[in-house]
C-alpha cells in the first residue's frame, strides 16, 4: 500500500492490523493524527513501514518488536513521545533502517538495543530530546553507514568503540553537550565522508589522525573549546570540501599544507587565537568560495594569490580583521572599527529585542545603552550586522544587559575622554556594580569568575545567569530581558531589591530558563500566563511582592 503525499486525515484505521500478508506500507506526508495503533504489530510479514511527516502522537508501540520481518522503520517528523522501546531490539536480525528523527522522544539510547542492532546501517534519532551518553555498545553496530545523533541532549564522551564502525560514512553528533576529546580513533574509519561534531563542549586538540581519512569531504568542529594548533596532517585529507573549525581556541599559524586541499570550497577559521600570517599557498585553492579568518591574532596582508581569486569572482565571501591584516579585497572587514548607532538600532529592532518606539525618548535606557556601545571599538562587533554571527549575539547581549542596568537604577556612564566608567552620583545606584560597563564583552574573562558582577557565562561565552539579589535595584524589569537577546539564559535572581512594575511576559519565551527568583520586591499586577510555557522551569519564587 502506497498512499504517500495525499491528504489523508485523522486516525490510522485499526483494520490495518488485519492485513496479515501486507509487506509494504507507505503513508508518509499526510495529515494523520492520534496514536499509532498497536494492531500494526500483528503484521508479521511487513518489511517496510513509513508513517513519517504526519502528526502522529503518543509513544512508539512496543508491539513493533513483534514485526519479525521488518527491514525499514520510518517514523520521522511526527509528534511522537516517550522513549525508544527496547523491544525494537528484537528486530536486530532484520532491521537495517531506523528513522526516528524530528519527534519529541526522550529517554536514552539503550545499551542492549545497540548490541542487537547488528544489521542496522542507517540510524537517525536527531532532533529529539533523547539524553544520556552514547553507549560503548555502539561498537556492536558494525554495519552502520549513517549515524545521525545531532540536535539531541547527549552528554559524556564519544566512546572509543566507535573505531569498530569500519563502514561508517556519515557521523552527525553536532548540537549536543558532548565533552572530552575528539577521539583519535576516528582516524581509523576509512570510509568516513561527513564528520559533524560542532556545537558541543569538546576540548583538547584536533586529532592529527583525521588527516588519514582519504574519503573525508566535510569536517565540522566549530563552536567547541578545542585548542592547540591546526594539525598539518589535515593537508593530506585531499577530498575535503569544507573545513569549518571556527569559534574555538585554536592557536599557532594556519598550516600552509591546507593549500594542498584542491577541492576545498569552505575554509572557516574565524574566532580562534591563530597567529602569524596567512599562507600564500591558500591561493592555490581554486574551488574555494568562502574563507574567514577574522577574530584571530593574525597580521600582515591577505596574499595576492587569494585576492586575485576574489577579483575573478571565484571567491564569494572573504573576511579578515582589516585593521591588522591588510585586505583590500575582503567582502567583510571584521575587527578594528566602530559600529554606528543606526546599525545597532537596526539590528536590535530587526531581531525583535526592542521596538523602534523605545528610541523615541533620548533619555530612555535603550538609548543610553546605544550611546554606551557606540563609544567602544568592539573587537567582536564587526560581523555584528550578520545576524547569525557570534558578534551579533555578543552585541545584543551587551545591549540587553546595559538596558537592564539603566532600567533598574544603574547610573554609571562611559567617559569618552578618559576611557573610564564613572558614576553620576551614588543616590539610588546599584550597591555592587563591579565590572559593569568596563568592557562591552559581558563575558570577558569569564567563566573564571572575573567580569560583570552577577553575570554568569557558559563555556561558549554566552550569558546563562543573571544573579543580582540584594543589590539596591529599583525601576522595572525591561522587555529586553527576553529569549531573543539572551537565548542561553537559565537563571534569574533579582530578589531582595526595590524593583517595581509588572513581571514581563517575555520571561515565558526562554527555552532553558529553570530558576526564577523575584521575591522581596515591589512587583505588581498579575503573574504572566506565559510563565506556563517554561518547560524546564524548576523554581519560581515570587513571595513578598504586591
Short mmCIF file of C-alpha atoms in Angstrom, two decimals:
data_model
loop_
_atom_site.label_atom_id
_atom_site.label_comp_id
_atom_site.label_asym_id
_atom_site.label_seq_id
_atom_site.Cartn_x
_atom_site.Cartn_y
_atom_site.Cartn_z
CA UNK A 1 0.00 0.00 0.00
CA UNK A 2 1.42 3.39 -1.02
CA UNK A 3 -0.77 6.38 -0.15
CA UNK A 4 2.04 8.86 0.49
CA UNK A 5 1.63 12.54 -0.37
CA UNK A 6 -2.14 12.57 -0.25
CA UNK A 7 -4.42 14.48 2.09
CA UNK A 8 -5.29 11.66 4.46
CA UNK A 9 -6.50 12.93 7.81
CA UNK A 10 -7.41 11.82 11.32
CA UNK A 11 -6.65 8.34 12.64
CA UNK A 12 -4.90 5.31 11.25
CA UNK A 13 -7.61 2.64 10.87
CA UNK A 14 -7.38 -0.26 13.30
CA UNK A 15 -8.25 -2.59 10.44
CA UNK A 16 -4.70 -2.22 9.10
CA UNK A 17 -3.75 -4.85 11.64
CA UNK A 18 -5.87 -7.39 9.74
CA UNK A 19 -3.79 -7.24 6.54
CA UNK A 20 -1.72 -10.23 7.55
CA UNK A 21 0.04 -10.58 4.17
CA UNK A 22 0.97 -6.91 3.81
CA UNK A 23 4.66 -6.38 3.10
CA UNK A 24 5.00 -2.65 2.46
CA UNK A 25 3.09 0.31 3.91
CA UNK A 26 3.76 3.90 2.82
CA UNK A 27 1.60 6.62 4.44
CA UNK A 28 4.13 9.45 4.66
CA UNK A 29 3.41 13.14 4.03
CA UNK A 30 -0.24 13.22 5.05
CA UNK A 31 -2.14 14.75 7.97
CA UNK A 32 -2.69 11.64 10.07
CA UNK A 33 -3.20 12.24 13.77
CA UNK A 34 -3.55 10.37 17.09
CA UNK A 35 -1.52 7.42 18.27
CA UNK A 36 -0.14 4.61 16.14
CA UNK A 37 -2.48 1.63 16.67
CA UNK A 38 -0.84 -1.30 18.42
CA UNK A 39 -2.58 -3.66 16.00
CA UNK A 40 0.09 -2.86 13.41
CA UNK A 41 2.40 -5.10 15.42
CA UNK A 42 0.44 -8.08 14.11
CA UNK A 43 1.75 -7.51 10.55
CA UNK A 44 4.43 -10.17 10.79
CA UNK A 45 5.26 -10.06 7.04
CA UNK A 46 5.66 -6.30 6.85
CA UNK A 47 9.22 -5.40 5.87
CA UNK A 48 8.84 -1.66 5.16
CA UNK A 49 6.71 0.90 7.02
CA UNK A 50 6.87 4.67 6.56
CA UNK A 51 4.49 6.82 8.63
CA UNK A 52 6.75 9.88 8.51
CA UNK A 53 5.75 13.53 8.07
CA UNK A 54 2.37 13.30 9.76
CA UNK A 55 1.03 14.47 13.13
CA UNK A 56 1.08 11.15 14.94
CA UNK A 57 1.24 11.33 18.73
CA UNK A 58 1.84 9.06 21.69
CA UNK A 59 4.62 6.51 22.11
CA UNK A 60 6.17 4.16 19.59
CA UNK A 61 4.20 0.94 20.16
CA UNK A 62 6.20 -1.80 21.82
CA UNK A 63 4.32 -4.18 19.51
CA UNK A 64 6.63 -3.09 16.68
CA UNK A 65 9.07 -5.52 18.27
CA UNK A 66 6.83 -8.38 17.06
CA UNK A 67 7.19 -7.49 13.36
CA UNK A 68 9.75 -10.18 12.69
CA UNK A 69 10.24 -9.30 9.01
CA UNK A 70 10.67 -5.54 9.41
CA UNK A 71 13.59 -4.12 7.45
CA UNK A 72 12.86 -0.36 7.34
CA UNK A 73 11.09 1.73 10.02
CA UNK A 74 10.34 5.36 9.15
CA UNK A 75 8.58 7.47 11.79
CA UNK A 76 10.39 10.78 11.38
CA UNK A 77 8.72 14.22 11.55
CA UNK A 78 5.78 13.43 13.80
CA UNK A 79 4.84 14.33 17.38
CA UNK A 80 5.79 11.01 18.97
CA UNK A 81 6.73 10.98 22.65
CA UNK A 82 8.30 8.66 25.18
CA UNK A 83 11.47 6.63 24.84
CA UNK A 84 12.60 4.29 22.10
CA UNK A 85 11.06 0.95 23.12
CA UNK A 86 13.75 -1.66 23.88
CA UNK A 87 11.51 -4.20 22.15
CA UNK A 88 12.81 -2.85 18.84
CA UNK A 89 15.97 -4.77 19.68
CA UNK A 90 14.04 -7.95 18.86
CA UNK A 91 14.29 -6.90 15.21
CA UNK A 92 18.08 -6.96 15.25
CA UNK A 93 18.32 -9.71 12.64
CA UNK A 94 16.16 -7.94 10.04
CA UNK A 95 16.11 -4.20 10.73
CA UNK A 96 18.52 -2.13 8.60
CA UNK A 97 16.97 1.37 8.57
CA UNK A 98 15.58 3.32 11.57
CA UNK A 99 14.32 6.88 11.05
CA UNK A 100 13.00 8.37 14.31
CA UNK A 101 14.22 11.93 13.84
CA UNK A 102 12.28 15.14 14.44
CA UNK A 103 9.89 13.99 17.15
CA UNK A 104 9.60 14.58 20.90
CA UNK A 105 11.25 11.37 22.03
CA UNK A 106 13.18 11.33 25.30
CA UNK A 107 14.95 8.74 27.43
CA UNK A 108 18.32 7.46 26.27
CA UNK A 109 19.94 5.18 23.72
CA UNK A 110 19.69 1.66 25.13
CA UNK A 111 22.89 -0.39 25.50
CA UNK A 112 21.08 -3.64 24.81
CA UNK A 113 19.44 -2.22 21.71
CA UNK A 114 22.83 -1.26 20.28
CA UNK A 115 24.06 -4.79 20.92
CA UNK A 116 21.11 -6.21 19.00
CA UNK A 117 21.09 -3.77 16.04
CA UNK A 118 23.90 -5.65 14.34
CA UNK A 119 22.46 -5.23 10.82
CA UNK A 120 21.30 -1.62 11.06
CA UNK A 121 23.14 0.54 8.52
CA UNK A 122 21.19 3.80 8.88
CA UNK A 123 20.11 5.02 12.35
CA UNK A 124 18.63 8.52 12.71
CA UNK A 125 17.30 9.85 16.00
CA UNK A 126 18.23 13.50 15.52
CA UNK A 127 16.12 16.45 16.70
CA UNK A 128 14.66 14.74 19.75
CA UNK A 129 15.14 15.22 23.49
CA UNK A 130 17.00 11.95 23.91
CA UNK A 131 19.72 12.35 26.52
CA UNK A 132 22.30 10.30 28.35
CA UNK A 133 25.55 9.22 26.81
CA UNK A 134 26.35 7.32 23.64
CA UNK A 135 26.76 3.75 24.91
CA UNK A 136 30.04 1.90 24.35
CA UNK A 137 27.87 -0.84 22.86
CA UNK A 138 27.54 1.35 19.75
CA UNK A 139 30.61 -0.56 18.65
CA UNK A 140 28.44 -3.64 18.05
CA UNK A 141 26.61 -1.85 15.22
CA UNK A 142 29.37 -2.78 12.81
CA UNK A 143 27.23 -2.37 9.68
CA UNK A 144 26.45 1.29 10.34
CA UNK A 145 26.91 3.60 7.36
CA UNK A 146 24.96 6.63 8.63
CA UNK A 147 24.55 7.72 12.26
CA UNK A 148 22.53 10.88 12.91
CA UNK A 149 22.51 11.73 16.64
CA UNK A 150 22.61 15.52 16.25
CA UNK A 151 20.38 18.13 17.92
CA UNK A 152 19.63 15.97 20.94
CA UNK A 153 20.62 16.26 24.61
CA UNK A 154 23.54 13.84 24.65
CA UNK A 155 26.27 14.21 27.27
CA UNK A 156 29.51 12.42 28.05
CA UNK A 157 32.24 11.44 25.63
CA UNK A 158 32.39 9.69 22.27
CA UNK A 159 33.17 6.03 23.14
CA UNK A 160 36.39 4.59 21.77
CA UNK A 161 34.43 1.62 20.47
CA UNK A 162 33.36 3.82 17.60
CA UNK A 163 36.55 2.60 15.91
CA UNK A 164 34.74 -0.68 15.15
CA UNK A 165 32.29 1.04 12.78
CA UNK A 166 34.50 0.41 9.77
CA UNK A 167 31.77 1.10 7.18
CA UNK A 168 30.66 4.41 8.71
CA UNK A 169 30.37 7.21 6.15
CA UNK A 170 28.27 9.82 7.98
CA UNK A 171 28.65 10.78 11.65
CA UNK A 172 26.43 13.64 12.84
CA UNK A 173 26.61 14.37 16.59
CA UNK A 174 26.51 18.16 16.45
CA UNK A 175 24.41 20.39 18.74
CA UNK A 176 24.63 18.30 21.89
CA UNK A 177 26.53 18.69 25.16
CA UNK A 178 29.25 16.15 24.45
CA UNK A 179 32.57 16.60 26.24
CA UNK A 180 36.06 15.16 26.29
CA UNK A 181 38.45 14.94 23.37
CA UNK A 182 37.68 14.31 19.73
CA UNK A 183 38.70 10.61 19.56
CA UNK A 184 41.85 9.80 17.60
CA UNK A 185 40.10 6.51 16.76
CA UNK A 186 38.04 8.41 14.18
CA UNK A 187 41.14 8.29 12.01
CA UNK A 188 40.57 4.54 11.62
CA UNK A 189 37.20 4.99 9.92
CA UNK A 190 38.49 4.84 6.36
CA UNK A 191 35.07 5.27 4.75
CA UNK A 192 34.12 8.37 6.74
CA UNK A 193 32.86 11.12 4.43
CA UNK A 194 30.96 13.54 6.73
CA UNK A 195 32.11 14.33 10.27
CA UNK A 196 29.96 16.91 12.06
CA UNK A 197 30.78 17.35 15.77
CA UNK A 198 30.21 21.09 16.08
CA UNK A 199 28.34 22.96 18.82
CA UNK A 200 29.41 20.75 21.70
CA UNK A 201 31.92 21.19 24.52
CA UNK A 202 34.84 19.18 23.15
CA UNK A 203 38.29 20.13 24.42
CA UNK A 204 41.85 19.21 23.54
CA UNK A 205 43.42 19.20 20.10
CA UNK A 206 42.07 18.34 16.67
CA UNK A 207 43.47 14.81 16.16
CA UNK A 208 46.18 14.67 13.51
CA UNK A 209 44.81 11.21 12.62
CA UNK A 210 41.90 12.89 10.82
CA UNK A 211 44.41 13.53 8.05
CA UNK A 212 44.35 9.77 7.37
CA UNK A 213 40.74 9.94 6.21
CA UNK A 214 41.15 9.79 2.44
CA UNK A 215 37.39 9.98 1.82
CA UNK A 216 36.57 12.80 4.24
CA UNK A 217 34.65 15.58 2.47
CA UNK A 218 33.11 17.65 5.29
CA UNK A 219 34.68 18.45 8.66
CA UNK A 220 32.59 20.43 11.18
CA UNK A 221 34.23 21.04 14.56
CA UNK A 222 33.19 24.65 15.11
CA UNK A 223 31.76 26.10 18.35
CA UNK A 224 33.66 23.86 20.72
CA UNK A 225 36.54 24.50 23.13
CA UNK A 226 39.26 22.90 21.02
CA UNK A 227 42.79 24.18 21.48
CA UNK A 228 46.38 23.79 20.30
CA UNK A 229 47.39 24.16 16.68
CA UNK A 230 45.65 23.06 13.49
CA UNK A 231 47.39 19.77 12.56
CA UNK A 232 49.40 19.98 9.35
CA UNK A 233 48.26 16.42 8.61
CA UNK A 234 44.83 17.74 7.59
CA UNK A 235 46.51 18.73 4.35
CA UNK A 236 46.53 15.02 3.45
CA UNK A 237 42.72 14.71 3.51
CA UNK A 238 42.59 15.54 -0.20
CA UNK A 239 38.82 15.04 -0.61
CA UNK A 240 37.91 17.79 1.88
CA UNK A 241 35.35 20.24 0.57
CA UNK A 242 34.54 22.05 3.80
CA UNK A 243 36.64 22.67 6.91
CA UNK A 244 34.62 24.60 9.48
CA UNK A 245 36.62 24.92 12.69
CA UNK A 246 35.71 28.46 13.74
CA UNK A 247 34.86 29.63 17.28
CA UNK A 248 37.36 27.51 19.18
CA UNK A 249 40.64 28.32 20.93
CA UNK A 250 42.99 27.13 18.20
CA UNK A 251 46.49 28.64 18.32
CA UNK A 252 49.58 28.83 16.16
CA UNK A 253 49.82 29.53 12.44
CA UNK A 254 47.50 28.48 9.63
CA UNK A 255 49.26 25.44 8.12
CA UNK A 256 50.47 26.01 4.58
CA UNK A 257 49.56 22.36 3.91
CA UNK A 258 45.91 23.40 3.71
CA UNK A 259 46.86 24.75 0.30
CA UNK A 260 47.03 21.12 -0.86
CA UNK A 261 43.28 20.67 -0.42
CA UNK A 262 42.42 21.49 -4.02
CA UNK A 263 38.74 20.51 -3.64
CA UNK A 264 38.16 22.80 -0.63
CA UNK A 265 35.16 25.11 -1.04
CA UNK A 266 34.71 26.41 2.53
CA UNK A 267 37.51 27.27 4.96
CA UNK A 268 36.12 28.94 8.09
CA UNK A 269 38.79 29.69 10.70
CA UNK A 270 37.35 32.81 12.33
CA UNK A 271 37.18 33.50 16.08
CA UNK A 272 40.16 31.50 17.25
CA UNK A 273 43.60 32.52 18.56
CA UNK A 274 45.57 31.91 15.37
CA UNK A 275 48.79 33.87 14.86
CA UNK A 276 51.26 34.63 12.12
CA UNK A 277 50.42 35.48 8.52
CA UNK A 278 48.03 33.95 6.01
CA UNK A 279 49.92 31.42 3.86
CA UNK A 280 50.29 32.29 0.16
CA UNK A 281 49.62 28.60 -0.59
CA UNK A 282 45.93 29.18 0.07
CA UNK A 283 45.81 30.98 -3.26
CA UNK A 284 46.06 27.52 -4.88
CA UNK A 285 42.59 26.61 -3.64
CA UNK A 286 40.84 27.11 -6.96
CA UNK A 287 37.44 25.92 -5.73
CA UNK A 288 37.42 27.99 -2.55
CA UNK A 289 34.23 30.06 -2.22
CA UNK A 290 34.13 31.07 1.47
CA UNK A 291 37.20 31.96 3.55
CA UNK A 292 37.06 33.59 7.01
CA UNK A 293 39.98 34.41 9.30
CA UNK A 294 38.57 37.33 11.33
CA UNK A 295 38.60 37.28 15.11
CA UNK A 296 42.16 35.92 15.37
CA UNK A 297 45.59 37.41 16.09
CA UNK A 298 46.87 37.31 12.53
CA UNK A 299 48.89 40.08 10.89
CA UNK A 300 50.43 41.03 7.57
CA UNK A 301 48.29 41.11 4.45
CA UNK A 302 45.90 38.92 2.54
CA UNK A 303 48.04 37.10 -0.05
CA UNK A 304 47.80 38.48 -3.58
CA UNK A 305 47.02 34.97 -4.77
CA UNK A 306 43.86 34.98 -2.67
CA UNK A 307 42.82 38.48 -3.74
CA UNK A 308 43.24 37.57 -7.40
CA UNK A 309 40.63 34.87 -6.92
CA UNK A 310 38.30 37.48 -5.48
CA UNK A 311 38.91 39.74 -8.46
CA UNK A 312 37.92 36.91 -10.77
CA UNK A 313 34.69 36.38 -8.83
CA UNK A 314 35.89 32.94 -7.76
CA UNK A 315 35.57 33.76 -4.06
CA UNK A 316 32.10 34.63 -2.81
CA UNK A 317 32.99 35.67 0.77
CA UNK A 318 36.28 36.72 2.33
CA UNK A 319 36.64 38.22 5.81
CA UNK A 320 39.60 39.31 7.91
CA UNK A 321 40.49 41.79 10.65
CA UNK A 322 41.39 44.56 8.21
CA UNK A 323 42.97 46.78 10.86
CA UNK A 324 45.78 44.24 11.32
CA UNK A 325 45.53 42.20 8.13
CA UNK A 326 45.70 44.42 5.05
CA UNK A 327 42.88 43.19 2.84
CA UNK A 328 41.65 45.47 0.10
CA UNK A 329 39.76 42.57 -1.49
CA UNK A 330 37.77 41.43 1.58
CA UNK A 331 34.00 41.39 1.32
CA UNK A 332 33.78 41.82 5.11
CA UNK A 333 36.39 43.75 7.09
CA UNK A 334 35.83 42.48 10.60
CA UNK A 335 37.56 43.86 13.67
CA UNK A 336 39.09 47.23 14.33
CA UNK A 337 36.41 49.88 13.98
CA UNK A 338 33.26 51.33 15.44
CA UNK A 339 29.65 50.33 14.87
CA UNK A 340 27.23 53.20 14.32
CA UNK A 341 24.14 53.86 16.44
CA UNK A 342 21.91 53.38 13.40
CA UNK A 343 23.46 50.00 12.67
CA UNK A 344 22.94 48.80 16.24
CA UNK A 345 19.37 50.08 16.40
CA UNK A 346 18.60 48.39 13.09
CA UNK A 347 19.96 45.11 14.43
CA UNK A 348 18.06 45.45 17.72
CA UNK A 349 14.73 46.22 16.06
CA UNK A 350 15.14 43.60 13.32
CA UNK A 351 15.84 40.90 15.92
CA UNK A 352 12.78 42.00 17.94
CA UNK A 353 14.83 42.89 21.02
CA UNK A 354 13.24 46.34 21.32
CA UNK A 355 10.57 48.18 19.31
CA UNK A 356 11.57 51.29 17.40
CA UNK A 357 9.40 53.34 19.77
CA UNK A 358 11.84 52.58 22.59
CA UNK A 359 14.29 55.02 20.97
CA UNK A 360 11.88 57.96 20.74
CA UNK A 361 12.94 59.29 24.15
CA UNK A 362 16.59 60.33 24.03
CA UNK A 363 16.95 59.64 27.77
CA UNK A 364 15.46 56.14 27.66
CA UNK A 365 17.52 53.21 28.98
CA UNK A 366 17.57 51.84 25.45
CA UNK A 367 19.16 55.00 24.05
CA UNK A 368 21.64 55.09 26.93
CA UNK A 369 22.66 51.55 26.04
CA UNK A 370 23.18 52.53 22.39
CA UNK A 371 25.21 55.56 23.45
CA UNK A 372 27.38 53.30 25.59
CA UNK A 373 28.04 50.76 22.84
CA UNK A 374 28.97 53.23 20.10
CA UNK A 375 31.78 54.60 22.29
CA UNK A 376 33.71 51.34 22.04
CA UNK A 377 35.91 49.84 19.40
CA UNK A 378 34.24 46.44 19.66
CA UNK A 379 36.58 43.62 18.68
CA UNK A 380 33.64 41.24 18.41
CA UNK A 381 31.17 43.50 16.66
CA UNK A 382 32.37 43.65 13.09
CA UNK A 383 30.38 40.68 11.99
CA UNK A 384 27.55 42.04 14.12
CA UNK A 385 25.45 43.03 11.15
CA UNK A 386 25.44 39.35 10.14
CA UNK A 387 22.53 38.44 12.44
CA UNK A 388 23.62 34.79 12.66
CA UNK A 389 27.14 35.62 13.83
CA UNK A 390 28.74 35.33 17.24
CA UNK A 391 29.48 39.06 17.14
CA UNK A 392 25.81 39.89 16.66
CA UNK A 393 24.81 37.85 19.70
CA UNK A 394 27.53 39.40 21.86
CA UNK A 395 26.41 42.86 20.80
CA UNK A 396 22.78 42.03 21.54
CA UNK A 397 23.64 40.53 24.94
CA UNK A 398 25.57 43.67 25.85
CA UNK A 399 22.70 45.89 24.70
CA UNK A 400 20.14 43.90 26.75
CA UNK A 401 22.20 43.97 29.93
CA UNK A 402 23.09 47.66 29.66
CA UNK A 403 19.39 48.44 29.10
CA UNK A 404 18.60 46.33 32.19
CA UNK A 405 21.26 48.24 34.13
CA UNK A 406 19.82 51.67 33.30
CA UNK A 407 16.23 50.46 33.78
CA UNK A 408 16.94 49.32 37.32
CA UNK A 409 18.75 52.33 38.74
CA UNK A 410 22.29 51.95 37.43
CA UNK A 411 23.97 55.34 36.96
CA UNK A 412 27.43 54.63 35.61
CA UNK A 413 28.46 56.10 32.28
CA UNK A 414 31.43 55.73 29.96
CA UNK A 415 33.71 58.77 29.81
CA UNK A 416 34.99 59.03 26.23
CA UNK A 417 37.87 61.35 27.16
CA UNK A 418 39.32 59.22 29.96
CA UNK A 419 38.02 55.89 28.59
CA UNK A 420 36.78 55.02 32.09
CA UNK A 421 33.41 54.27 33.65
CA UNK A 422 32.20 56.84 36.17
CA UNK A 423 29.20 57.33 38.46
CA UNK A 424 26.79 60.24 38.05
CA UNK A 425 26.05 60.08 41.76
CA UNK A 426 25.63 57.47 44.44
CA UNK A 427 21.97 58.05 45.26
CA UNK A 428 19.87 55.10 44.18
CA UNK A 429 22.69 53.46 42.23
CA UNK A 430 23.43 49.76 42.47
CA UNK A 431 25.30 48.68 45.59
CA UNK A 432 27.69 46.39 43.71
CA UNK A 433 28.33 47.16 40.07
CA UNK A 434 31.87 45.82 39.77
CA UNK A 435 32.80 45.19 36.17
CA UNK A 436 29.65 46.66 34.68
CA UNK A 437 30.30 48.81 31.60
CA UNK A 438 34.07 48.30 31.87
CA UNK A 439 34.18 46.02 28.83
CA UNK A 440 31.26 45.60 26.41
CA UNK A 441 32.04 41.90 26.08
CA UNK A 442 29.88 40.91 29.04
CA UNK A 443 31.60 37.51 29.34
CA UNK A 444 35.11 38.95 29.14
CA UNK A 445 37.50 36.79 31.22
CA UNK A 446 34.65 34.50 32.16
CA UNK A 447 33.84 31.68 33.03
CA UNK A 448 36.72 32.21 35.52
CA UNK A 449 34.56 34.49 37.65
CA UNK A 450 36.01 37.85 36.59
CA UNK A 451 33.64 40.09 34.71
CA UNK A 452 30.36 41.92 35.15
CA UNK A 453 29.10 41.37 38.69
CA UNK A 454 26.28 38.82 38.83
CA UNK A 455 26.57 37.83 35.17
CA UNK A 456 27.23 34.11 34.78
CA UNK A 457 28.52 32.81 31.47
CA UNK A 458 28.78 29.36 29.94
CA UNK A 459 31.91 27.89 28.39
CA UNK A 460 30.93 29.26 24.99
CA UNK A 461 30.98 32.84 26.28
CA UNK A 462 27.24 33.46 26.40
CA UNK A 463 25.14 34.67 29.33
CA UNK A 464 23.43 31.85 31.23
CA UNK A 465 22.72 33.53 34.58
CA UNK A 466 21.84 36.97 35.94
CA UNK A 467 22.15 36.98 39.75
CA UNK A 468 21.93 40.45 41.33
CA UNK A 469 19.92 39.86 44.52
CA UNK A 470 20.06 42.37 47.40
CA UNK A 471 21.79 44.97 45.23
CA UNK A 472 19.53 48.07 45.57
CA UNK A 473 17.98 47.66 42.16
CA UNK A 474 14.99 49.92 41.51
CA UNK A 475 12.89 50.80 38.47
CA UNK A 476 11.41 47.93 36.43
CA UNK A 477 12.46 44.85 34.50
CA UNK A 478 12.74 45.88 30.84
CA UNK A 479 11.29 43.85 27.99
CA UNK A 480 14.83 43.47 26.65
CA UNK A 481 15.36 40.60 29.11
CA UNK A 482 13.98 38.17 26.58
CA UNK A 483 14.88 34.98 24.73
CA UNK A 484 15.96 36.80 21.58
CA UNK A 485 18.57 38.80 23.45
CA UNK A 486 19.70 36.16 25.97
CA UNK A 487 18.95 32.79 24.34
CA UNK A 488 21.08 30.74 26.74
CA UNK A 489 19.70 32.19 29.98
CA UNK A 490 18.98 29.55 32.64
CA UNK A 491 18.79 31.50 35.91
CA UNK A 492 17.38 34.85 37.05
CA UNK A 493 17.69 36.11 40.64
CA UNK A 494 16.54 39.69 41.17
CA UNK A 495 15.30 39.08 44.72
CA UNK A 496 15.59 41.46 47.70
CA UNK A 497 15.59 44.66 45.67
CA UNK A 498 13.11 47.51 45.08
CA UNK A 499 12.00 46.58 41.57
CA UNK A 500 8.52 47.81 40.66
CA UNK A 501 6.09 47.35 37.80
CA UNK A 502 4.82 44.15 36.23
CA UNK A 503 6.56 40.86 35.59
CA UNK A 504 7.29 40.91 31.84
CA UNK A 505 5.51 38.24 29.84
CA UNK A 506 8.73 37.95 27.79
CA UNK A 507 10.15 35.79 30.59
CA UNK A 508 7.95 32.98 29.31
CA UNK A 509 9.82 32.88 25.99
CA UNK A 510 13.06 31.41 27.33
CA UNK A 511 13.85 27.85 26.30
CA UNK A 512 16.33 26.83 29.04
CA UNK A 513 15.18 29.02 31.94
CA UNK A 514 14.94 26.80 35.02
CA UNK A 515 15.17 29.16 38.02
CA UNK A 516 13.39 32.48 38.64
CA UNK A 517 13.57 34.36 41.95
CA UNK A 518 11.83 37.76 42.01
CA UNK A 519 10.92 37.66 45.69
CA UNK A 520 11.03 40.61 48.10
CA UNK A 521 10.49 43.39 45.58
CA UNK A 522 7.62 45.79 44.81
CA UNK A 523 6.22 43.98 41.77
CA UNK A 524 2.53 44.44 40.99
CA UNK A 525 -0.09 43.12 38.58
CA UNK A 526 -0.77 39.55 37.58
CA UNK A 527 1.53 36.56 37.20
CA UNK A 528 2.00 36.31 33.42
CA UNK A 529 0.39 33.16 31.98
CA UNK A 530 3.38 32.96 29.61
CA UNK A 531 5.43 31.54 32.50
CA UNK A 532 3.47 28.33 31.95
CA UNK A 533 5.40 27.89 28.69
CA UNK A 534 8.72 27.38 30.51
CA UNK A 535 9.08 23.64 30.02
CA UNK A 536 12.29 23.37 32.09
CA UNK A 537 11.21 25.63 34.96
CA UNK A 538 12.13 24.09 38.33
CA UNK A 539 11.99 27.02 40.76
CA UNK A 540 9.66 30.04 40.75
CA UNK A 541 9.78 32.34 43.80
CA UNK A 542 7.52 35.41 43.81
CA UNK A 543 6.79 35.91 47.53
CA UNK A 544 6.84 39.30 49.27
CA UNK A 545 5.62 41.37 46.35
CA UNK A 546 2.38 43.16 45.59
#
